[in-house]
């Protein structure tokens, strides 16, 4: 075999060709197209199927290109040369980069220690600022100030896949979280949180996908069937900051993930004291495991548990009395605290909070009566069902004042807000990767994006701005590219409001450094 090289329109292409001998004549046999020659001496080629790769003729094998390899620019000769881009989008990338460095979160990102830091920084910015697929990252980089802020970034689709595979490695993940936990501890010292060992919130969310690897599985979650993997997030109770993430196959149920999630937190140096869980995580086995680990917890109990049935049977009839009335979130709710025993053997002391939400009760009553009329049922047939409308039971291993139990439990809504942020602005969906290695990197990048967006959202809490509207407006502020400097266009009011919210000064001009001059 040999490589046949051809030049077409000034570009050199390679094809692996075999020779076939028939008698005295020799002809060309099977041919395998390698693509455009990138580095002839080192056997580096590029085509649509494989992207950038190395080919070894002696072993007839393919391999990936080193992450620090810089692909030379395509100097395509045309009759009408393309004019250079001398005005680039500026405001959004400048404010984001300034905020990440000023807040200190960039130190955690740098701890990933990816070989090309410019690629890492540009990729984080791309995940935060755009909703586009990674195949458009290079176009975005070319048309924004990111090209000059991160001049060595390699944003071609294949290079991003290679970067994600490295960023998602277990070593990179641990390095990030080690520095990230230090960052959260510093926020505590600055009075911005109650520390990383405070109460935590744990929940999971399905990530629908059709990628064919073991993590993709059919899941039935609350009656909704889909092919997905499940993403588990741990969130700080008091700040709502994302703390940690894990992922499992789509058909792994929530109850089986709690102990390993706690174990991973502990292995990473986070000694959890208190956890707030959704009903899907509560079982007798998990209750024992958490208590044996010294972790207090609160959870909603499903109605099929014996403890639930006993509490409702014994206390529902005398629940709706004056002393049990509480107003929460503009709703009247009756709450009664009852000592109980939980765990596999029901021998662990805890407190059950029997609750009846009157708003939910009234809505449920209307639906039950409508069903009775449709099915020609008597009032006596639906009486028991009516009594249980709006009823739920919370269980806590710590005794909490009745008027504080619901505000404490519904802090878990912060997890839902984090998932919403992650899916909408953090760009976790759709999952568009080809392997578990790149999936890990994708989840790592979306976690970082969600952390930054959460921090910025908190800063904008008393403002009319949102991160989405802010970045949309700032994207329209441009920088004019000159030989030795950038001159920014005048920011309008909404742009100025954004800069003021983060106490960042918009520069009139920026001197061009040697490494960001074309």
Tab-separated table of N, CA, C and O in Angstrom, residues 84 86 148 480-487 510-514 516-518:
chain	number	residue	atom	x	y	z
A	84	UNK	N	-11.159	40.992	5.803
A	84	UNK	CA	-10.986	40.666	7.228
A	84	UNK	C	-12.137	41.212	8.065
A	84	UNK	O	-12.760	42.231	7.725
A	86	UNK	N	-13.234	43.259	10.974
A	86	UNK	CA	-12.614	44.323	11.758
A	86	UNK	C	-13.558	44.930	12.786
A	86	UNK	O	-13.188	45.876	13.489
A	148	UNK	N	-9.696	37.343	20.234
A	148	UNK	CA	-8.529	38.101	20.690
A	148	UNK	C	-8.273	37.900	22.183
A	148	UNK	O	-7.137	37.989	22.635
A	480	UNK	N	-14.103	47.814	17.616
A	480	UNK	CA	-13.537	48.045	16.288
A	480	UNK	C	-12.049	47.702	16.360
A	480	UNK	O	-11.321	48.197	17.224
A	481	UNK	N	-11.608	46.832	15.471
A	481	UNK	CA	-10.249	46.288	15.524
A	481	UNK	C	-9.292	47.155	14.712
A	481	UNK	O	-9.460	47.322	13.502
A	482	UNK	N	-8.295	47.713	15.416
A	482	UNK	CA	-7.220	48.462	14.759
A	482	UNK	C	-5.899	47.718	14.967
A	482	UNK	O	-5.837	46.744	15.721
A	483	UNK	N	-4.868	48.192	14.313
A	483	UNK	CA	-3.589	47.489	14.363
A	483	UNK	C	-3.043	47.362	15.783
A	483	UNK	O	-2.484	46.326	16.147
A	484	UNK	N	-3.213	48.406	16.586
A	484	UNK	CA	-2.598	48.409	17.907
A	484	UNK	C	-3.611	48.467	19.059
A	484	UNK	O	-3.208	48.406	20.217
A	485	UNK	N	-4.891	48.570	18.756
A	485	UNK	CA	-5.868	48.674	19.834
A	485	UNK	C	-7.262	48.306	19.345
A	485	UNK	O	-7.524	48.221	18.135
A	486	UNK	N	-8.161	48.095	20.317
A	486	UNK	CA	-9.584	47.927	20.066
A	486	UNK	C	-10.278	49.172	20.607
A	486	UNK	O	-9.964	49.620	21.721
A	487	UNK	N	-11.210	49.711	19.861
A	487	UNK	CA	-12.020	50.834	20.333
A	487	UNK	C	-13.461	50.348	20.442
A	487	UNK	O	-14.024	49.855	19.456
A	510	UNK	N	-8.774	49.242	24.258
A	510	UNK	CA	-7.929	48.212	24.849
A	510	UNK	C	-6.727	48.023	23.946
A	510	UNK	O	-6.866	47.817	22.733
A	511	UNK	N	-5.541	48.092	24.534
A	511	UNK	CA	-4.326	47.905	23.754
A	511	UNK	C	-4.201	46.465	23.317
A	511	UNK	O	-4.428	45.544	24.100
A	512	UNK	N	-3.859	46.245	22.075
A	512	UNK	CA	-3.684	44.896	21.569
A	512	UNK	C	-2.327	44.349	22.002
A	512	UNK	O	-1.304	45.014	21.881
A	513	UNK	N	-2.362	43.120	22.531
A	513	UNK	CA	-1.140	42.458	22.957
A	513	UNK	C	-0.517	41.712	21.781
A	513	UNK	O	-1.167	41.444	20.770
A	514	UNK	N	0.734	41.362	21.945
A	514	UNK	CA	1.454	40.693	20.848
A	514	UNK	C	0.810	39.384	20.454
A	514	UNK	O	0.783	39.006	19.291
A	516	UNK	N	-2.349	38.604	20.562
A	516	UNK	CA	-3.679	38.661	19.956
A	516	UNK	C	-3.710	39.587	18.748
A	516	UNK	O	-4.739	40.111	18.377
A	517	UNK	N	-2.557	39.773	18.157
A	517	UNK	CA	-2.471	40.506	16.900
A	517	UNK	C	-2.394	39.489	15.768
A	517	UNK	O	-1.597	38.563	15.818
A	518	UNK	N	-3.252	39.641	14.760
A	518	UNK	CA	-3.286	38.680	13.656
A	518	UNK	C	-1.923	38.596	12.958
A	518	UNK	O	-1.246	39.588	12.773
